[in-house]
Coordinates of C-alpha atoms in Angstrom, one line a residue:
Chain A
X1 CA -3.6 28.0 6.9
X2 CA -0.6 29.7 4.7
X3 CA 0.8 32.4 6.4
X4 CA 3.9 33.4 4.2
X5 CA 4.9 36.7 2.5
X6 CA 6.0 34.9 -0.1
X7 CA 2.9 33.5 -1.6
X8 CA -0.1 35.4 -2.7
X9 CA -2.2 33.9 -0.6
X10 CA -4.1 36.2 2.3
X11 CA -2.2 36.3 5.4
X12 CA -3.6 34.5 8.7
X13 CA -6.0 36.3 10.4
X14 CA -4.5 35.6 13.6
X15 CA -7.2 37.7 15.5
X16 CA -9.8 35.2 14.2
X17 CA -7.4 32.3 14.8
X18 CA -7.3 33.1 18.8
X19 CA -11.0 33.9 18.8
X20 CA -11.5 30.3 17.5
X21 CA -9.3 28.9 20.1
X22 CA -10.6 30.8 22.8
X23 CA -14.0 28.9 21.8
X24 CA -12.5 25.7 21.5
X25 CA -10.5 25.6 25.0
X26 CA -14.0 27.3 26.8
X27 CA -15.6 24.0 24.9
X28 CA -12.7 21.6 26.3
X29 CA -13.4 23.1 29.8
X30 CA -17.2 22.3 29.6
X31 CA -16.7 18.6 28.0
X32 CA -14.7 18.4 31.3
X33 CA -17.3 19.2 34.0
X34 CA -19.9 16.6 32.5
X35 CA -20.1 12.5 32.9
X36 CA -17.2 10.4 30.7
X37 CA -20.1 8.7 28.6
X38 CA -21.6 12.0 27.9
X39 CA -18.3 14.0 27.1
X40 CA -17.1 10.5 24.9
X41 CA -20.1 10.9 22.6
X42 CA -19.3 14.5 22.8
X43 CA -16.0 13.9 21.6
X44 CA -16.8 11.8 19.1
X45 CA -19.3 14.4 17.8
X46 CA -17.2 17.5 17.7
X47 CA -13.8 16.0 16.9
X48 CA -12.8 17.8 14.0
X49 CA -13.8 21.3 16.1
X50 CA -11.7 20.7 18.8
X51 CA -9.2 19.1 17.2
X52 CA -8.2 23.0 15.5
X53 CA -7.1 23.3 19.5
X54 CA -4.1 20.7 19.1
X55 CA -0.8 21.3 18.6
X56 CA 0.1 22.1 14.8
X57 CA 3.6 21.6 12.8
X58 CA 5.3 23.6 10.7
X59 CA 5.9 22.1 7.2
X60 CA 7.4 23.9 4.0
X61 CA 6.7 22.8 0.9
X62 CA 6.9 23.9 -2.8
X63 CA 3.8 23.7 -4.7
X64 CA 3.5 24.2 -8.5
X65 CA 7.2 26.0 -8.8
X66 CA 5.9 28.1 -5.5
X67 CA 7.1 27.9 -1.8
X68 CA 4.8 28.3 1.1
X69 CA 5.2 27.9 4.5
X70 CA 2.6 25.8 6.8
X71 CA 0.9 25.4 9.9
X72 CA -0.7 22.1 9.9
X73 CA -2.3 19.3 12.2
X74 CA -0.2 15.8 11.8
X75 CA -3.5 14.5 10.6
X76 CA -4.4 16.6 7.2
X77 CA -3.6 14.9 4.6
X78 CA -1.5 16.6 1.8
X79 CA -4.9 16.1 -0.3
X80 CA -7.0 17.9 2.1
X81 CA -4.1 20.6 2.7
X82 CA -4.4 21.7 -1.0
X83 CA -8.1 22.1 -1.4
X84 CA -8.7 23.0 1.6
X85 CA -5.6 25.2 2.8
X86 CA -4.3 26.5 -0.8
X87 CA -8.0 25.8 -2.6
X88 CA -5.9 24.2 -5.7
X89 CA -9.3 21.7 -6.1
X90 CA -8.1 20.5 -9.6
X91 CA -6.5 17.2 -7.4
X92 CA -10.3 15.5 -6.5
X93 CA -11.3 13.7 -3.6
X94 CA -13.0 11.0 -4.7
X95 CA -13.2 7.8 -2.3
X96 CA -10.5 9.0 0.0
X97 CA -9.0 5.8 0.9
X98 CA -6.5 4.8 -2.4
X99 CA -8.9 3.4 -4.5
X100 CA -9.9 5.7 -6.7
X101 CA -6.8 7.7 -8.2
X102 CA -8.8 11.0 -8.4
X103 CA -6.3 12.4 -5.7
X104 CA -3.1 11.6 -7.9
X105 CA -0.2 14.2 -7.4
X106 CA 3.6 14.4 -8.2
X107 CA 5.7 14.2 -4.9
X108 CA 9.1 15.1 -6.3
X109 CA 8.4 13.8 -10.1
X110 CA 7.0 10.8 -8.7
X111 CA 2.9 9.9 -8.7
X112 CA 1.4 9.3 -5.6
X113 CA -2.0 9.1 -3.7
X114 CA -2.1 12.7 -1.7
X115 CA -5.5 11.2 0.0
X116 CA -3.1 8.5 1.9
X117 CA -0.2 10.6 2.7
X118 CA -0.1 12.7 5.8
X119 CA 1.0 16.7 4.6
X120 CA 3.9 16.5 7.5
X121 CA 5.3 13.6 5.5
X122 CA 6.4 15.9 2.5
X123 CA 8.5 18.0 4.4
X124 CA 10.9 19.8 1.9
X125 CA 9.5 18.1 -1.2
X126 CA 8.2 19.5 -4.6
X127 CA 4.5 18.8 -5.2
X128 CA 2.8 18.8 -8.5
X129 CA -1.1 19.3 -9.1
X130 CA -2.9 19.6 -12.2
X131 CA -3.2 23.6 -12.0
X132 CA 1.0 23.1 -12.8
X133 CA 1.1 21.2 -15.5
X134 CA 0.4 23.9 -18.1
X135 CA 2.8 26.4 -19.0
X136 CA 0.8 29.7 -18.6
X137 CA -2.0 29.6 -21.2
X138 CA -1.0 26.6 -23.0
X139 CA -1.8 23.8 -22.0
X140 CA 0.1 20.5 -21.3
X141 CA 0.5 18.1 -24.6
X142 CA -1.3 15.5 -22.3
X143 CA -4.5 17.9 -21.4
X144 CA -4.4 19.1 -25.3
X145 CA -4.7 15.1 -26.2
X146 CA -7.4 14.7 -23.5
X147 CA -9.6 17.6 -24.7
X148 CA -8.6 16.1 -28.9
X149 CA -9.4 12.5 -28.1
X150 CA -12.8 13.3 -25.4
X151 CA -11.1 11.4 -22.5
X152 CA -14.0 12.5 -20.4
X153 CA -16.9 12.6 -19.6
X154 CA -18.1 13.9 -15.9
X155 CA -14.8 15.0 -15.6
X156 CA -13.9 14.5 -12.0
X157 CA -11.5 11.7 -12.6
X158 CA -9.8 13.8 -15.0
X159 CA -6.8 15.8 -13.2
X160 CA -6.0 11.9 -11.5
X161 CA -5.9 10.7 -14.8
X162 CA -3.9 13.3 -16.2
X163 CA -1.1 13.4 -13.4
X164 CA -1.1 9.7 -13.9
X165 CA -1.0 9.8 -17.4
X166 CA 1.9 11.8 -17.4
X167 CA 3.7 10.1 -15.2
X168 CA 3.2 6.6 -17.0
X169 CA 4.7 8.4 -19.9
X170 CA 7.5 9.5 -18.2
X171 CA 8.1 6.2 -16.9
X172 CA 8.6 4.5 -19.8
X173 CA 4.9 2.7 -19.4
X174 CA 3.2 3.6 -22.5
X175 CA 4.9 1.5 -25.1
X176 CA 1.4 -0.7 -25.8
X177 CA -2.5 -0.5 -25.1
X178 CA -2.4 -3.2 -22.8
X179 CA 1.0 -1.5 -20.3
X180 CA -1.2 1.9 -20.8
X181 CA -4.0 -0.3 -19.3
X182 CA -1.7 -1.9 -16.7
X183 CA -0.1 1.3 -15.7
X184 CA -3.4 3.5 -15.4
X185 CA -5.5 1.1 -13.6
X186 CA -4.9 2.9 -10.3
X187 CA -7.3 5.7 -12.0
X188 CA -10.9 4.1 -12.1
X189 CA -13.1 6.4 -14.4
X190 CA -17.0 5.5 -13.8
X191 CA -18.5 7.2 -17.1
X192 CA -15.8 4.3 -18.3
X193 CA -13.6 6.9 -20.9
X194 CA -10.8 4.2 -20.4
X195 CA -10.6 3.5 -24.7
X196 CA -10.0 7.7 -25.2
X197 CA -7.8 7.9 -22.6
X198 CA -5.9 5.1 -24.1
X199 CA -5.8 6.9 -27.0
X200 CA -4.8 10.0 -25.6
X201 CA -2.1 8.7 -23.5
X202 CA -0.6 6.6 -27.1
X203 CA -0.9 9.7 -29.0
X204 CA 1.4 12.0 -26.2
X205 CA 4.0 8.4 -26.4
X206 CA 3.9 8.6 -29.7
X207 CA 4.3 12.5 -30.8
X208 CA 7.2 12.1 -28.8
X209 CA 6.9 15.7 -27.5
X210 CA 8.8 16.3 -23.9
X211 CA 5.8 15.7 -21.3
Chain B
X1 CA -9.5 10.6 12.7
X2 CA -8.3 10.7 16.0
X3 CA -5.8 13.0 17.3
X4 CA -1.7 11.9 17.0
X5 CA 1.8 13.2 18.0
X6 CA 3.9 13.0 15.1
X7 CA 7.9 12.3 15.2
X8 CA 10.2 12.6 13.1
X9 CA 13.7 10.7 13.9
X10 CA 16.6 10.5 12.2
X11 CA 18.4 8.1 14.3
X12 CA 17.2 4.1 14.1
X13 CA 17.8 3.8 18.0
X14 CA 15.6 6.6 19.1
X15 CA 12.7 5.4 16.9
X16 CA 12.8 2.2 18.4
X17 CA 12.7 3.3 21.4
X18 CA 9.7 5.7 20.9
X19 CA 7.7 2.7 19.7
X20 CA 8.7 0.2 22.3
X21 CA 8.2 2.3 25.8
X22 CA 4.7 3.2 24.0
X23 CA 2.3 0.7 23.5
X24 CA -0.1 3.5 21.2
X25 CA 2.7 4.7 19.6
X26 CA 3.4 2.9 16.3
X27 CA 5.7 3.3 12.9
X28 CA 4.7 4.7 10.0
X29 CA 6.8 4.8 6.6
X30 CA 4.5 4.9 3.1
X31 CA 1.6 5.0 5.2
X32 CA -0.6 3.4 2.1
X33 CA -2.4 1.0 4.9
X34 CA -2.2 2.9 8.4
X35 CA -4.0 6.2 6.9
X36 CA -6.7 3.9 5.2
X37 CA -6.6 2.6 8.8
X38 CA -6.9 5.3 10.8
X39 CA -9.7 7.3 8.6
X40 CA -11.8 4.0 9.4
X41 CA -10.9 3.9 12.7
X42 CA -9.5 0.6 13.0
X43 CA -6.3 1.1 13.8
X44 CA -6.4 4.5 16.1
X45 CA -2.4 5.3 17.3
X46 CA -1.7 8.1 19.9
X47 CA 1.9 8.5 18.4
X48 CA 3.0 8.6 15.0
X49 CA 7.0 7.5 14.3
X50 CA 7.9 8.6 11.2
X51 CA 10.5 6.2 10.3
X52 CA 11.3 7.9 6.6
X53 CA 14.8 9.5 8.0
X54 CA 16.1 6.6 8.3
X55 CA 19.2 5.1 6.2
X56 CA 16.8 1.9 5.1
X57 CA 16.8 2.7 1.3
X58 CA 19.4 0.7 -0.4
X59 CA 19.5 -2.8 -2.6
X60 CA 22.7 -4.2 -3.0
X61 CA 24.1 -8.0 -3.2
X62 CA 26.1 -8.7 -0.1
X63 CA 27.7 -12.3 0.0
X64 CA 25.5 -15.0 -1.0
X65 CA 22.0 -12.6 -1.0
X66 CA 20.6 -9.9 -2.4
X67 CA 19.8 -7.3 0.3
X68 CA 16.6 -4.5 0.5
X69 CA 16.4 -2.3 2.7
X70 CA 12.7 -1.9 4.4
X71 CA 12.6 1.4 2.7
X72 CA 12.8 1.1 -0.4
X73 CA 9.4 1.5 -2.2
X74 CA 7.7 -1.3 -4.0
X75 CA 8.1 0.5 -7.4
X76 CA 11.9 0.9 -6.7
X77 CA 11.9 -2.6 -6.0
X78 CA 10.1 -4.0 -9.1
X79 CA 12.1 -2.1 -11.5
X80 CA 15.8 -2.7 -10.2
X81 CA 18.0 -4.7 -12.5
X82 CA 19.7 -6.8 -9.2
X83 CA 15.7 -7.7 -8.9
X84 CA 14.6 -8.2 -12.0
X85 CA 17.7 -10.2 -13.2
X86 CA 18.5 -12.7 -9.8
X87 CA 14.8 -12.4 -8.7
X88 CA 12.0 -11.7 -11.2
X89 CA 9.4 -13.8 -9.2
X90 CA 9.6 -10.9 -6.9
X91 CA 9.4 -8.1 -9.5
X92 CA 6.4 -10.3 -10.8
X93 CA 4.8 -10.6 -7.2
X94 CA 5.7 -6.5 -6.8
X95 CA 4.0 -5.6 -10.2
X96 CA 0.7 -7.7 -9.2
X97 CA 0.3 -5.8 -6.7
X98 CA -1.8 -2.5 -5.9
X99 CA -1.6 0.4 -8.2
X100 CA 1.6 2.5 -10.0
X101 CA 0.8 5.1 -7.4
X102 CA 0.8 2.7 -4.7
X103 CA 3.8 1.1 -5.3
X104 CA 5.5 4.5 -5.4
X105 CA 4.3 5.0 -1.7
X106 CA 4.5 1.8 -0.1
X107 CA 7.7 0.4 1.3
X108 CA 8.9 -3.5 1.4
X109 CA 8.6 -3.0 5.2
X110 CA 5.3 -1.8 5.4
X111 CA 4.2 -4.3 2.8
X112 CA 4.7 -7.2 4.8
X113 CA 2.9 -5.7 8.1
X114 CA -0.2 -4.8 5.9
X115 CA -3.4 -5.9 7.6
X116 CA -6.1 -7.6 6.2
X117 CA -8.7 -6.6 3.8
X118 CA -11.9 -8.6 5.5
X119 CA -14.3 -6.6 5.5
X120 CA -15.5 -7.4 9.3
X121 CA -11.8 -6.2 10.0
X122 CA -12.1 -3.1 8.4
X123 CA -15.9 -2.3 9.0
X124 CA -15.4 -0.9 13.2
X125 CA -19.7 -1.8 13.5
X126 CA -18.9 -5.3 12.9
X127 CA -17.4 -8.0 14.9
X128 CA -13.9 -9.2 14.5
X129 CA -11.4 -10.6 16.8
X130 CA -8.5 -9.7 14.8
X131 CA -9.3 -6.0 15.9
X132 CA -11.3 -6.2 18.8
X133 CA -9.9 -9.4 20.6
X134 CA -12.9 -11.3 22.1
X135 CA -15.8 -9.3 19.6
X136 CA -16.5 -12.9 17.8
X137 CA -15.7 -13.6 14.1
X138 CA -17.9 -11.7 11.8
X139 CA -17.1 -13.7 8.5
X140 CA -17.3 -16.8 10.2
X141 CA -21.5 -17.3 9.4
X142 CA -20.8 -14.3 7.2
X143 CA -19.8 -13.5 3.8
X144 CA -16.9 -15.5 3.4
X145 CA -15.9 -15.7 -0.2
X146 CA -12.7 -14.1 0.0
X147 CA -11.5 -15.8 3.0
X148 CA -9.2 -18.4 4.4
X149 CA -9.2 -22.4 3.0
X150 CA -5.8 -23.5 4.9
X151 CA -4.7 -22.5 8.2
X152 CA -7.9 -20.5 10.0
X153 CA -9.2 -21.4 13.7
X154 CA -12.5 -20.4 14.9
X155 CA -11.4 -17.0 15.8
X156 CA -10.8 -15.8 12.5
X157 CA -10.5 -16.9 8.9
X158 CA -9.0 -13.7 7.0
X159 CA -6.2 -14.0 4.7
X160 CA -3.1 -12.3 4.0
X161 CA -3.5 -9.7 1.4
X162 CA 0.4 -9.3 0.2
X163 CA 1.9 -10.4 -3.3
X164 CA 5.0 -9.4 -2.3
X165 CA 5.1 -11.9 0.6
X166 CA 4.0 -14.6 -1.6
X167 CA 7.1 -14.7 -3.8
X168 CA 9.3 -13.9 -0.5
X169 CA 8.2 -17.0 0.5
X170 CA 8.7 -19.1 -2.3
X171 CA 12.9 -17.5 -2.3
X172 CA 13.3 -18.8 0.8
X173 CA 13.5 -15.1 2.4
X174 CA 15.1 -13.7 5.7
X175 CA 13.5 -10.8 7.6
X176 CA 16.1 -8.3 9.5
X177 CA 14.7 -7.0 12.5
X178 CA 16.1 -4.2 15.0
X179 CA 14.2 -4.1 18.1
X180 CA 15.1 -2.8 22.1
X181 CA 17.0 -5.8 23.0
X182 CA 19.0 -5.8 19.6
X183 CA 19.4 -7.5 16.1
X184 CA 17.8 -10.9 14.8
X185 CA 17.1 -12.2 11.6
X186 CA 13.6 -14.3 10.9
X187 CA 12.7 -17.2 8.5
X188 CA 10.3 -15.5 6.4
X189 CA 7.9 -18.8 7.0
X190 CA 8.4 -17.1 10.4
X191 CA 7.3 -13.8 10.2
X192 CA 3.4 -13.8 9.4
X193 CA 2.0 -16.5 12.0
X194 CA -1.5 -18.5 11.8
X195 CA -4.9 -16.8 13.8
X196 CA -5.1 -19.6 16.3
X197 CA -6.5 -18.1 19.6
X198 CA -4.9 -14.7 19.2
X199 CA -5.7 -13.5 15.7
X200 CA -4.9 -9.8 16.9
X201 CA -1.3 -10.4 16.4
X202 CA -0.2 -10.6 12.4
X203 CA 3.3 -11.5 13.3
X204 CA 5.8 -12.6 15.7
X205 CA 7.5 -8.9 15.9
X206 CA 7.6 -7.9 19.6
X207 CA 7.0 -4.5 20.8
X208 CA 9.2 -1.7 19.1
X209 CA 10.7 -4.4 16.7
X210 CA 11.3 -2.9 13.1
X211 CA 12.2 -4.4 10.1
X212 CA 14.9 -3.2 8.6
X213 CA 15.9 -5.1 5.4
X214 CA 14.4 -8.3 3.4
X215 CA 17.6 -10.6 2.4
X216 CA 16.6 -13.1 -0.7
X217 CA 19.2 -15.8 -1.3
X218 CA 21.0 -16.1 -4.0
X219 CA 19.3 -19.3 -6.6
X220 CA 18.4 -21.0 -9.9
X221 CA 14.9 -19.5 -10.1
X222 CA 16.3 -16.9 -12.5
X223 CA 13.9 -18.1 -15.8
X224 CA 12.0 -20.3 -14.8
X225 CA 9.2 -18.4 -13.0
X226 CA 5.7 -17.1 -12.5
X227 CA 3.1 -15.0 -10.1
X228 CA -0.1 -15.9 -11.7
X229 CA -2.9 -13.8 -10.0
X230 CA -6.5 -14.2 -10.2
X231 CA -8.5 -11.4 -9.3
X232 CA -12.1 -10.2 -9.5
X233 CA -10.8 -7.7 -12.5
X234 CA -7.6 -7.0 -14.4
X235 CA -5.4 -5.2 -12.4
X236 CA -5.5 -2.7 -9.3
X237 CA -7.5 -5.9 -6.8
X238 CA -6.8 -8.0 -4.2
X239 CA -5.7 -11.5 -4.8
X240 CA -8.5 -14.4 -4.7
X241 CA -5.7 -16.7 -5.3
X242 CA -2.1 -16.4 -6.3
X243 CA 0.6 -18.5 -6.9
X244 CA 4.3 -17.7 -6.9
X245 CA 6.1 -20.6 -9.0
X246 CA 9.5 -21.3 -9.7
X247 CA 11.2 -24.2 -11.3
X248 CA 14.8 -25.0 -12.2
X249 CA 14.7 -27.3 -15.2
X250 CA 17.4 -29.6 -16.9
X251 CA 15.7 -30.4 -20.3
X252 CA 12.3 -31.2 -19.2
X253 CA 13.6 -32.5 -16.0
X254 CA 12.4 -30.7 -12.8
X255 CA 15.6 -30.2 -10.7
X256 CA 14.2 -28.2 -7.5
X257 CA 10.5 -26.4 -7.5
X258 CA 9.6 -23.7 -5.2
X259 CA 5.4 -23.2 -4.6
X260 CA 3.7 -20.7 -2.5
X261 CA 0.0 -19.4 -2.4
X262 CA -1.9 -16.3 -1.8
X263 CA -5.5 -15.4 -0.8
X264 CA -6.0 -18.8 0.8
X265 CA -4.4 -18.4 4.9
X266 CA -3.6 -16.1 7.5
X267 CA 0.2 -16.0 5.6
X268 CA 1.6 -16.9 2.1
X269 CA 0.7 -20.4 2.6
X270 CA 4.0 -22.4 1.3
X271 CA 3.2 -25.8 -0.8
X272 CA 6.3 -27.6 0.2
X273 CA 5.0 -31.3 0.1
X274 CA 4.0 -30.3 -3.9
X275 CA 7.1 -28.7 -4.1
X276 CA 8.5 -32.2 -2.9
X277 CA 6.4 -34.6 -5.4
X278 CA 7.7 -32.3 -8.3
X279 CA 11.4 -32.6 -8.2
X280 CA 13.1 -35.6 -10.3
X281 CA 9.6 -35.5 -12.1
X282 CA 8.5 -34.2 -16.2
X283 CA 7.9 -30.7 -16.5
X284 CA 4.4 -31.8 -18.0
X285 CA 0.5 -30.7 -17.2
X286 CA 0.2 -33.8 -16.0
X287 CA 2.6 -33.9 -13.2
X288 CA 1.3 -30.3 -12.1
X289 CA -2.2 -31.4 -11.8
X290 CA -0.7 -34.3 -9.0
X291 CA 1.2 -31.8 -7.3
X292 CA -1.9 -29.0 -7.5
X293 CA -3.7 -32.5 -5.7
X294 CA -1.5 -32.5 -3.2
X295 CA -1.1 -29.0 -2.1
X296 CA -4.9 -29.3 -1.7
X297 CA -4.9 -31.6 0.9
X298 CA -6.5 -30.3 4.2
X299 CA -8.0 -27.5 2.2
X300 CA -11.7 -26.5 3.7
X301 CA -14.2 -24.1 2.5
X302 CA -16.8 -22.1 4.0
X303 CA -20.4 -21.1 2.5
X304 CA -19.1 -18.7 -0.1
X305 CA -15.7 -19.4 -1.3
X306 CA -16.2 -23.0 -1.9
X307 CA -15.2 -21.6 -5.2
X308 CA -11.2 -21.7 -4.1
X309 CA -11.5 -25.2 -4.1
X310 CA -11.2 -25.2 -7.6
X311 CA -9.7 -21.9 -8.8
X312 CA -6.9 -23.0 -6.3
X313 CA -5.4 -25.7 -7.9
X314 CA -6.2 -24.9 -11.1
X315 CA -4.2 -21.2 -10.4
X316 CA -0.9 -23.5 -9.0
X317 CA -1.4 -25.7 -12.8
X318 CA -1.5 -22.4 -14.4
X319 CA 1.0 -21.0 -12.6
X320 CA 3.5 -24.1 -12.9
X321 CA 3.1 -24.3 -16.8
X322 CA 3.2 -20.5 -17.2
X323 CA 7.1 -20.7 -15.1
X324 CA 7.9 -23.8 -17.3
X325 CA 7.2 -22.3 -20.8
X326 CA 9.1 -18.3 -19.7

C-alpha cells in the first residue's frame, strides 16, 4: 500500500495493517501444530493470505509525473501494483502471462509488459499508464485518432494498444501498414479492430503532431 | 506464486556467489520467461538475483568480434548500426522474435536460457521430464506437432524456442561465462546441449555460472542473408521452423554458406554437411533443394508434426534463395 505524504492517496492504516498480521502469524502458528500433508494443501490454499505476513521492500517510483513511495512483496508485479495498489485500472490484465499486450506501460519512455515485470525491478524509474498520456482534459492526439477512426470495440484492449501505439510512433515504426502491423502485433485485439487501429496509428504518423 | 527473497547486487562477484552456494536461488534480468514461469509454477525459486546492476550493457567491436554484453535488451540489439551493418542475420533473427514489448524487456542473456514452450513443460498437471526428472514424457504419445524431428531421445522431444540462437549459431558465436571457479568462453554449438537421459538440464552452464557477453566474429555474411520464419500467424509466435541463412557469393558462385534451423531439436540445430555440399556450387534453386535433401537426413517425425518433414526443407530452399537475391 502507498503510504507517502506526497501523493493523494489515503495514508496506511497501520492499525488495520497489524490487525491483519496478527491474523496471519496466529494462522502460521495453527498450520504448524497440524500433519505436513495437511498444512501443504493448507498452504497451497491460503497462499496469497499468508504471504501479506512476508517480508516487504521498499520501492520508489514515479507514476504519471507523480512520486510515491512503496511497500511491496518481491512478487507483485508492477501490473498488479497499479490496479491494485494505486487503482490506475486503465493498464488491463488480460492473459497475464505476455501474450496479450493489454498490460502495456512505459518504463522510462520505453514499452513494456507490466504483467511480466516484478514492481521491485523499477526501482527509481518513470512509469507511464494510459491515465498520463492526456494533458488535463485533452486528450492525447493518439486517443483523439482512436475515438475518430472507432479503433474499438469492447474496449479492454484499448489502453495496451494505445501505449503501444504511441510508442511505435515514437520509434520510428509507423512508416507503412504492414511495419504498423509488425510493430503492434504484441497487442491482440479479439473484436479484431486491427484495420482502424491501423488507421489511427497512420493518421497520428502522418499529422506529424509531437506524440 | 510462491514466496521469494529478492537481491539486488551491484557487484558481478557477489551475484555469483548468491546463485552458486544456493541451489533455489537463481538469476533473473528481463524476467519475460521466469515470471511466466513462476505464475505457472514450473519454475518455483526461493531466491531471486537481480542481476540488472550489473555493468553487462555495452556493444562494441573489440579485435576481430563484435562484443554484447548479456544485458543489453533484444530491441537494443536489433536496432544497433554495429549489428545491423556486420551482422544483420542477427538483427533479422532478433526482429522474428516475440513482440516490440518483449524485446524491450528481454536480454541476449536471458534469451538464450529461455525454456521451452511444450506444453507438457509448462502445464505442472502433466508429465514431463524436462521439469519433473523421472515424471515420463508427456508429448511423446501426445500432441506432438510442434516438437522435435532431429536430436530427441525418449525422455523428451521439445525444441528450442529462440531465434536469436538460431542466427548465433549460424555466426559461428562464443558465449562468455563468469562462474565461482572463474572465466571461460563456450562454442555456442556448446551451449544448448541435446535431452539424452537428462533433459532437465538446457545447457552445459554449472551452478552460479552467468553469461556475461555473446562475441560474434567478424565475416562475409554481411548481404547475403536471411531468417525466414514460419509460424502459425504473422508475427508475435513461436517458430514451427526457421532457418538462419547466410551466403558469401562471387558472381553466382557460392564461396562459404552458413545454415542453421529452428523449431526442429533440443538447440538451433546447425546444417553443416548442407552447408558443406553448397560451397564451390551455383547459387541456383536447384542446388538448394540438394542441400535442403541433405540437411534432412536422419530427420524423424512423430504422429503430428510429420508436417516438418516437408515445411523443413522447403523453409531452408526459401531461406537460401531469399539470402541469395538481398
Amino acid at each position: 500500500m502507498a503510504t507517502n505524504p506526497e501523493t493523494d492517496l489515503p495514508p496506511t492504516n497501520h492499525d488495520e495493517a497489524r490487525r491483519s498480521f496478527l491474523r496471519q502469524s496466529s494462522l502460521l502458528t495453527a498450520l504448524a501444530l497440524v500433519p505436513g500433508p495437511v498444512v501443504h494443501a493448507a498452504s497451497a490454499e491460503l497462499d496469497e493470505t499468508v504471504a501479506a505476513a512476508f517480508e516487504k521492500m521498499p520501492l520508489k517510483l514515479e507514476i504519471n509525473g507523480k512520486k510515491y513511495k512503496f511497500s511491496v512483496e518481491p512478487r507483485t508485479t508492477l501490473l498488479d501494483l497499479l490496479r491494485e495498489q494505486l487503482h490506475l485500472t486503465g493498464t488491463k490484465k488480460g492473459c497475464d502471462y505476455g501474450q496479450c499486450g493489454a498490460c502495456t506501460v512505459h518504463v522510462d519512455g520505453q514499452r513494456v509488459n507490466s504483467c511480466l515485470s516484478f514492481a521491485v525491478m523499477h526501482e527509481g524509474k518513470k512509469i507511464t499508464t494510459i491515465e498520463g498520456l492526456a494533458d488535463g482534459d485533452k486528450l492525447h492526439p493518439m486517443q483523439e485518432a482512436f475515438v475518430k477512426h472507432d479503433g474499438f470495440q469492447c474496449g479492454y484492449c484499448t489502453p495496451g494498444q494505445i501505449m503501444s501505439a504511441v510508442a511505435c510512433v515514437r520509434e520510428g515504426h509507423a512508416d507503412s501498414e504492414a511495419e504498423i502491423r509488425e510493430y503492434m502485433s504484441g497487442n491482440i485485439c479479439r473484436c479484431g479492430a486491427y484495420a482502424n487501429i491501423v488507421a489511427a496509428i497512420q493518421e497520428v504518423k502522418q499529422g506529424g503532431q509531437k506524440v | 506464486m510462491n514466496q521469494f527473497q529478492y537481491v539486488r547486487p551491484t557487484q558481478q562477484r557477489t551475484a555469483i556467489t548468491a546463485v552458486a552456494k544456493d541451489p533455489n536461488a537463481t538469476f533473473i534480468a528481463g524476467g519475460t520467461n521466469l515470471v511466466d514461469l513462476m505464475k505457472r509454477g514450473v519454475m518455483t525459486p526461493q531466491k531471486l538475483v537481480d542481476i540488472n546492476r550489473l555493468p553487462l550493457t555495452k556493444i562494441e567491436h573489440q579485435k576481430n568480434s563484435l562484443r554484447i554484453g548479456a544485458l543489453a535488451l533484444n530491441a537494443t540489439v536489433a536496432n544497433h548500426q554495429l549489428v545491423r551493418e556486420r551482422h544483420p542475420l542477427l538483427a533479422q533473427a532478433l526482429n522474428a522474435g516475440a513482440s516490440a514489448q518483449l524485446r524491450n524487456m528481454a536480454t541476449v542473456g536471458g534469451n538464450l536460457l529461455q525454456r521451452t514452450r511444450c506444453p507438457y513443460f509448462y502445464d505442472v498437471t502433466l508429465p514431463c521430464n524436462k521439469r519433473q526428472p523421472g515424471s515420463g514424457c508427456g508429448a511423446l504419445e501426445g500432441i506432438n506437432r510442434m516438437h522435435a524431428i532431429f536430436g530427441f531421445s525418449d525422455k523428451c522431444i521439445a525444441v528450442h524456442p529462440s531465434d536469436m540462437s538460431v542466427a548465433l549459431a549460424a555466426l559461428d558465436a562464443t558465449v562468455l561465462v563468469s562462474g565461482p571457479k572463474g572465466d571461460r568462453s563456450i562454442a555456442f554449438a556448446d551451449l544448448h546441449r541435446l535431452p539424452g537421459d537428462a533433459p532437465e538440464k538446457d545447457t552445459t552452464l554449472e551452478p552460479g555460472e552467468l553469461i556475461t557477453a555473446v562475441e560474434v566474429p567478424d565475416g562475409h555474411f554481411t548481404r547475403y542473408v536471411s531468417y525466414y520464419k514460419v509460424r502459425e500467424r504473422a508475427s508475435y509466435a513461436f517458430a514451427l521452423v526457421s532457418v538462419a541463412a547466410a551466403l558469401d557469393l562471387d558472381g553466382d558462385n557460392i564461396v562459404a554458406a552458413r545454415l542453421a534451423m529452428g523449431g526442429v531439436a533440443h538447440k538451433p540445430w546447425r546444417l553443416a554437411a548442407a552447408e558443406q555440399h553448397l560451397i564451390g556450387k551455383p547459387a541456383t534453386e536447384a542446388s538448394f533443394r540438394q542441400a535442403a535433401d541433405v540437411a534432412m537426413q536422419g530427420a524423424k517425425a512423430f504422429k503430428h508434426n510429420e508436417y516438418k518433414l516437408k515445411l523443413a526443407p522447403n523453409t531452408i530452399v526459401q531461406a537460401l534463395k531469399t539470402a541469395a537475391a538481398a
